[in-house]
Short mmCIF file of C-alpha atoms in Angstrom, two decimals:
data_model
loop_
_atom_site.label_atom_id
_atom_site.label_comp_id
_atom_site.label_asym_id
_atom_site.label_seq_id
_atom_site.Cartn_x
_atom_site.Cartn_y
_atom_site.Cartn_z
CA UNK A 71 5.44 17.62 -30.61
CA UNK A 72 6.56 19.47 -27.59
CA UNK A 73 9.97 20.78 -27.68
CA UNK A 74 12.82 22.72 -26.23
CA UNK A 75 12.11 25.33 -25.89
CA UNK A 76 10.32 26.20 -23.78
CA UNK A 77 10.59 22.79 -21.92
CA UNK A 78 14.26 22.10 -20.60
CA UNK A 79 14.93 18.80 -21.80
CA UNK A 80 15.34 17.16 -18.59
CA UNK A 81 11.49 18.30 -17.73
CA UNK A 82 11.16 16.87 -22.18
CA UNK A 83 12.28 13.70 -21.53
CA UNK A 84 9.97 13.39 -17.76
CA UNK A 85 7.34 14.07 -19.97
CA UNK A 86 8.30 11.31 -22.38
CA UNK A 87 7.99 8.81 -19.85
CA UNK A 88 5.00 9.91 -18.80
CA UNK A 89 3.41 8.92 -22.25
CA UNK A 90 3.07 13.18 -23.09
CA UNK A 91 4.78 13.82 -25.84
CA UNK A 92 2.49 15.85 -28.09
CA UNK A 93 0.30 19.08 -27.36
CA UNK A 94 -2.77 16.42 -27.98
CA UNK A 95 -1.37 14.02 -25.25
CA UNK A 96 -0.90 17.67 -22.86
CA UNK A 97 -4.32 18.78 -23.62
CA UNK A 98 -6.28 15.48 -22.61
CA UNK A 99 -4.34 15.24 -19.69
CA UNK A 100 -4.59 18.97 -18.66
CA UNK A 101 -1.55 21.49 -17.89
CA UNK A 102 -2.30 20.92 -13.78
CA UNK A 103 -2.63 17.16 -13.56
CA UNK A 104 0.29 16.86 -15.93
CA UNK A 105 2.42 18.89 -13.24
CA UNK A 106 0.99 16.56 -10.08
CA UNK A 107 2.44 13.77 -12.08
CA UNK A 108 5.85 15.17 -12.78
CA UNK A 109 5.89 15.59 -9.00
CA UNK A 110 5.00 12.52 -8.39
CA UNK A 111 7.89 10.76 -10.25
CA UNK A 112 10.08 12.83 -7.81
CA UNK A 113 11.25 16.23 -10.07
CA UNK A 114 11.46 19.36 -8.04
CA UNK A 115 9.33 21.76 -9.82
CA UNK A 116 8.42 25.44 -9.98
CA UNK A 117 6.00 27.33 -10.51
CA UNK A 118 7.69 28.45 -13.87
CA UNK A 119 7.13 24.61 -15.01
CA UNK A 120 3.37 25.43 -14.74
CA UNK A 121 3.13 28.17 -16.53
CA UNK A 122 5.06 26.60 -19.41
CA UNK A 123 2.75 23.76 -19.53
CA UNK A 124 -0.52 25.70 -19.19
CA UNK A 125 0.84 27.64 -22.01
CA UNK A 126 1.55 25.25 -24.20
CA UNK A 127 -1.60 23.72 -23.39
CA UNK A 128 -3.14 26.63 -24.70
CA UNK A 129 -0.88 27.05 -27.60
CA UNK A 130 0.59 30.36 -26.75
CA UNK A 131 3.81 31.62 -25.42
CA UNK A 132 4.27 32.16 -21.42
CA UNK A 133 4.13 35.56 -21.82
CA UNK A 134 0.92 35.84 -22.53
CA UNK A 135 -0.48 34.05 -19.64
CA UNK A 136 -2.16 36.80 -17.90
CA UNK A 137 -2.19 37.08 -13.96
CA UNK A 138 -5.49 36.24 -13.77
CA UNK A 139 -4.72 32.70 -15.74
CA UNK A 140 -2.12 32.28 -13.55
CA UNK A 141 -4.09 32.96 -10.28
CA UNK A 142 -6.34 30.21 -11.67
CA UNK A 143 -4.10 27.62 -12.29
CA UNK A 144 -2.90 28.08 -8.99
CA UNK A 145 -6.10 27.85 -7.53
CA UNK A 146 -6.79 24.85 -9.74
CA UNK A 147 -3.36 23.18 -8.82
CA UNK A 148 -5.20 23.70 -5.13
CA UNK A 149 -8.73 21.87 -5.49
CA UNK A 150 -7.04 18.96 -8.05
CA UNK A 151 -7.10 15.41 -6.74
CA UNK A 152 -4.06 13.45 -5.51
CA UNK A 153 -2.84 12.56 -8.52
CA UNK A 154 0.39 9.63 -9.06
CA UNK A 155 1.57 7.40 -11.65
CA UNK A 156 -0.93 4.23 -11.96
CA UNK A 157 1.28 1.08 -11.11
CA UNK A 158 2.39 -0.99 -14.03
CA UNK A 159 -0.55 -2.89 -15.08
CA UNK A 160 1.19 -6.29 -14.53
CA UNK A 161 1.73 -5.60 -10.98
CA UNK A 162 -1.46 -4.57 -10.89
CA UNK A 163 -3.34 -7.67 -12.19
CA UNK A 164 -1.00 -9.73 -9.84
CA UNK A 165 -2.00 -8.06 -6.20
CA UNK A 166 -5.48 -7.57 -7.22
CA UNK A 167 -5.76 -11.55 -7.70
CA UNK A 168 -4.32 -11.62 -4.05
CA UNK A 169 -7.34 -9.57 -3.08
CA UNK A 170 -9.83 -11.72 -4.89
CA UNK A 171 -8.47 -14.52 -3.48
CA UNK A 172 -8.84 -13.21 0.05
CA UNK A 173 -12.76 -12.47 -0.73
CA UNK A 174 -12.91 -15.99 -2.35
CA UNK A 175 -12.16 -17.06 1.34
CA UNK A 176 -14.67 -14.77 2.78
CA UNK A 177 -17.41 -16.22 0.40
CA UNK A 178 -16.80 -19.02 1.63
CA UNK A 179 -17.07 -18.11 5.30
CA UNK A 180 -20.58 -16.79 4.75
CA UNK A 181 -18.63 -12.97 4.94
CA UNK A 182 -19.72 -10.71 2.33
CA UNK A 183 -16.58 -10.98 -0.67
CA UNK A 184 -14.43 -8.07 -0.39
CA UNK A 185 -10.85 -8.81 -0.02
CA UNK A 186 -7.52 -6.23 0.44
CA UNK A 187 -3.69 -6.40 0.19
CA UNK A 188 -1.13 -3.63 1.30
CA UNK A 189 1.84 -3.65 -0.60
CA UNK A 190 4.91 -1.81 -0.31
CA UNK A 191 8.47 -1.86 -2.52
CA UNK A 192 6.04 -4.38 -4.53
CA UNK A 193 6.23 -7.17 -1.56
CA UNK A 194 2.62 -7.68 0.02
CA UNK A 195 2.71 -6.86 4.21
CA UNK A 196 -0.80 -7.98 4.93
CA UNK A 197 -4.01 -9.12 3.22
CA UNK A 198 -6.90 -9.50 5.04
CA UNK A 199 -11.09 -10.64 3.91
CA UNK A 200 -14.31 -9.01 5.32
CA UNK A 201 -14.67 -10.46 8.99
CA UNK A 202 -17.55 -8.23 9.91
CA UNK A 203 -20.08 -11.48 11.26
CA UNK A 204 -16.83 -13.22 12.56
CA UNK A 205 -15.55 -10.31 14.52
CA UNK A 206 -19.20 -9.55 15.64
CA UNK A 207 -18.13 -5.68 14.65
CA UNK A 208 -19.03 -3.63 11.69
CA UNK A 209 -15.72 -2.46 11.68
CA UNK A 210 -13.93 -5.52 10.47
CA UNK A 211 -13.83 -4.57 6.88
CA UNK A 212 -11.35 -5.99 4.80
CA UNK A 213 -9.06 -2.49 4.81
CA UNK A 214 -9.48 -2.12 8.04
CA UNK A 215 -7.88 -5.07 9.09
CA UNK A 216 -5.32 -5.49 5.89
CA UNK A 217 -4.85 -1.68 7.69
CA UNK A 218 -4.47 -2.86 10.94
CA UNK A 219 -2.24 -6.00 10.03
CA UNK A 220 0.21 -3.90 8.09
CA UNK A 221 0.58 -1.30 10.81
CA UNK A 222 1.50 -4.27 13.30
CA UNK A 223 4.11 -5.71 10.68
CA UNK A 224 5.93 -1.89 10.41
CA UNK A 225 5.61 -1.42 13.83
CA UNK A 226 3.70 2.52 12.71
CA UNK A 227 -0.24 3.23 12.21
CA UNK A 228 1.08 5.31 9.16
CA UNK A 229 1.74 3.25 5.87
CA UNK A 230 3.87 6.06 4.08
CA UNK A 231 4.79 4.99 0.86
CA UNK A 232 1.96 1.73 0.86
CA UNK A 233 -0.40 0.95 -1.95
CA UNK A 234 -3.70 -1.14 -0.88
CA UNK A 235 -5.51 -3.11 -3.54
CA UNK A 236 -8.97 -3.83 -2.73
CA UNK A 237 -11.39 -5.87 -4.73
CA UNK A 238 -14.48 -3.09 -4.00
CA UNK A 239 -14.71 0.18 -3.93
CA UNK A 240 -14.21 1.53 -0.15
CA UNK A 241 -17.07 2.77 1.84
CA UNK A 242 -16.18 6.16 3.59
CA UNK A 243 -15.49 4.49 6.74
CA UNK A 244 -12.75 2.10 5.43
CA UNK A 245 -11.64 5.49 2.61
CA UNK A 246 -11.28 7.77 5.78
CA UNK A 247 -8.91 4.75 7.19
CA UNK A 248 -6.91 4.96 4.14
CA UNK A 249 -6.29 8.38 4.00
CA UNK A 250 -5.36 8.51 7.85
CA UNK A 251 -3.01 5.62 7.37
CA UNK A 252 -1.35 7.68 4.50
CA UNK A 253 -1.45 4.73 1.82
CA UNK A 254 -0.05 6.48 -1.07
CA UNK A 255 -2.34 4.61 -4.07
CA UNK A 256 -6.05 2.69 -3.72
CA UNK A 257 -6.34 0.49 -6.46
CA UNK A 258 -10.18 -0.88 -6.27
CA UNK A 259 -11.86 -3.24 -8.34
CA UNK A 260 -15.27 -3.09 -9.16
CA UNK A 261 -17.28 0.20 -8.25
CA UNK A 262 -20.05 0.67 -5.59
CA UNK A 263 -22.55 2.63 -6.41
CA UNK A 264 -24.23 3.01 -2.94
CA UNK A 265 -21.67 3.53 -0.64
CA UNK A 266 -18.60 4.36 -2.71
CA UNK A 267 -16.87 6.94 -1.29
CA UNK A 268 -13.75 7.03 -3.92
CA UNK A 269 -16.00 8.73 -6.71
CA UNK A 270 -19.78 6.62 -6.68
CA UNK A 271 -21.56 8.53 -3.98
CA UNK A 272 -18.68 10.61 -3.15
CA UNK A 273 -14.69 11.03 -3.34
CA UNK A 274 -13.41 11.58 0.29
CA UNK A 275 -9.76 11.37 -1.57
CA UNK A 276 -10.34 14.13 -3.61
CA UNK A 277 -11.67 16.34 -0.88
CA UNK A 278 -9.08 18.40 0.60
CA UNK A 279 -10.28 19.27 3.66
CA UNK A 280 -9.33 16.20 4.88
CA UNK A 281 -6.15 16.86 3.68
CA UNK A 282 -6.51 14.33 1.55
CA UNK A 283 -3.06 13.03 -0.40
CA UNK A 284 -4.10 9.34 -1.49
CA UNK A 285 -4.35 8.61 -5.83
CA UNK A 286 -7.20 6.35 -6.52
CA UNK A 287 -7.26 4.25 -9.38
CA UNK A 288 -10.83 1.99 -10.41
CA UNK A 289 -11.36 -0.87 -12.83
CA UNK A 290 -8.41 -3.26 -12.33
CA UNK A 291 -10.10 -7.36 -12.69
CA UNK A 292 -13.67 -5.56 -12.20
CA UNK A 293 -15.51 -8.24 -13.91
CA UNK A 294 -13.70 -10.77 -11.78
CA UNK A 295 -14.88 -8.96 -8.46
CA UNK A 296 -18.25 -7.94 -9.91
CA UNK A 297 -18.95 -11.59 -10.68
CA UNK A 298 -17.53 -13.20 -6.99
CA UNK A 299 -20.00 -10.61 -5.58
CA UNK A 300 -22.80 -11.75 -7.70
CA UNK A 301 -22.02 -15.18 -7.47
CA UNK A 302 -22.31 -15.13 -3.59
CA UNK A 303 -25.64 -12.47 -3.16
CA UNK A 304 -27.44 -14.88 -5.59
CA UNK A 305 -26.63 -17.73 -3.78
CA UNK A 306 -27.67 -16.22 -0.63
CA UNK A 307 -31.13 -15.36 -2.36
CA UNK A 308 -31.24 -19.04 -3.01
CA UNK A 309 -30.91 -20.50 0.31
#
């Protein structure tokens, strides 16, 4: 178990909630990540914090972390992805099946099936479908316009604070939108493994320089997406 000391317990019981509790639970989730998410849930850390968890990580003391350790963590702390707290799974399912519903409707409309919702304070602002043939513009991707639509409602381009659930892995023209818009979390659905630029063909989120500050989560109602996808390519095969 990890203990006090060397943790204070305030930065003990942070830990708790985050599901780290043992030096197993530290160790698969690494000493660096495990610091991004403590600052995510709004602590004020230091560097001291760091070196306490690295070291515990390693099962020594703190004062045995060398300078050169420490020069790499830093440097590691520097190249990690945006890393946050995954929403609560609930809320998770529940705004994803807002997205599939909006690429139910763009099935239906002969648009290929990819549907997005912003969210914010756990309210949806805008949800929006694929409109690409509609629009005549191969910009009218379902973040762009979910994008575009919560912008409008805030009255501001950037979406501090937003998450966006979308029901397919963003390309890199609809990721770099994301990250420019400052959405805080992308939750996608199923993966794309030719264009997806949140970890398929690349990871535009992780790459910082494009200062790059947005958590991306995969996998939430997958099979549901996968199989609306499917569904309307086999159908199109058909006709």
């Amino acid at each position: 178990m990890l203990t006090t000391p060397p943790f204070a317990p305030s930065v003990l019981r942070a830990l708790h909630t985050l599901g780290i509790g043992t030096h197993r639970h530290l160790r698969q989730t690494g000493a660096v990540k495990t610091f991004l998410l403590l600052k995510a849930s709004g602590h004020t850390l230091t560097r001291s914090i760091l070196w306490q968890l690295a070291a515990a990580e390693a099962g020594i003391t703190v004062y045995e972390l060398t300078a050169e350790h420490k020069a790499a963590l830093l440097d590691a702390l520097k190249k990690h992805p945006p890393a946050d707290l995954p929403p609560p799974e609930c809320e998770a399912r529940q705004f994803m099946a807002a997205a599939l519903q909006e690429a139910r409707q763009a099935a239906a409309a002969g648009e290929v099936p990819v549907g997005a919702v912003i969210v914010r304070h756990g309210t949806i602002l805008a949800a929006a479908h694929n409109a690409c043939i509609a629009q005549h513009s191969v910009a009218a991707h379902a973040e762009i316009l979910a994008l575009t639509a919560a912008g409008q409602r805030l009255g501001s381009m950037r979406l501090d604070g937003c998450d966006a659930y979308i029901t397919l892995e963003p390309c890199s023209m609809c990721a770099s939108a994301l990250m420019q818009a400052r959405i805080k979390r992308v939750i996608f659905a199923a993966a794309e493994p030719k264009s997806g630029a949140a970890g398929s063909v690349c990871n535009l989120f992780a790459d910082h320089r494009l200062n790059a500050h947005t958590a991306v989560f995969g996998g939430i109602l997958a099979d549901e997406s996968r199989e609306i996808l499917q569904t309307f390519f086999r159908l199109r095969r058909t006709t």
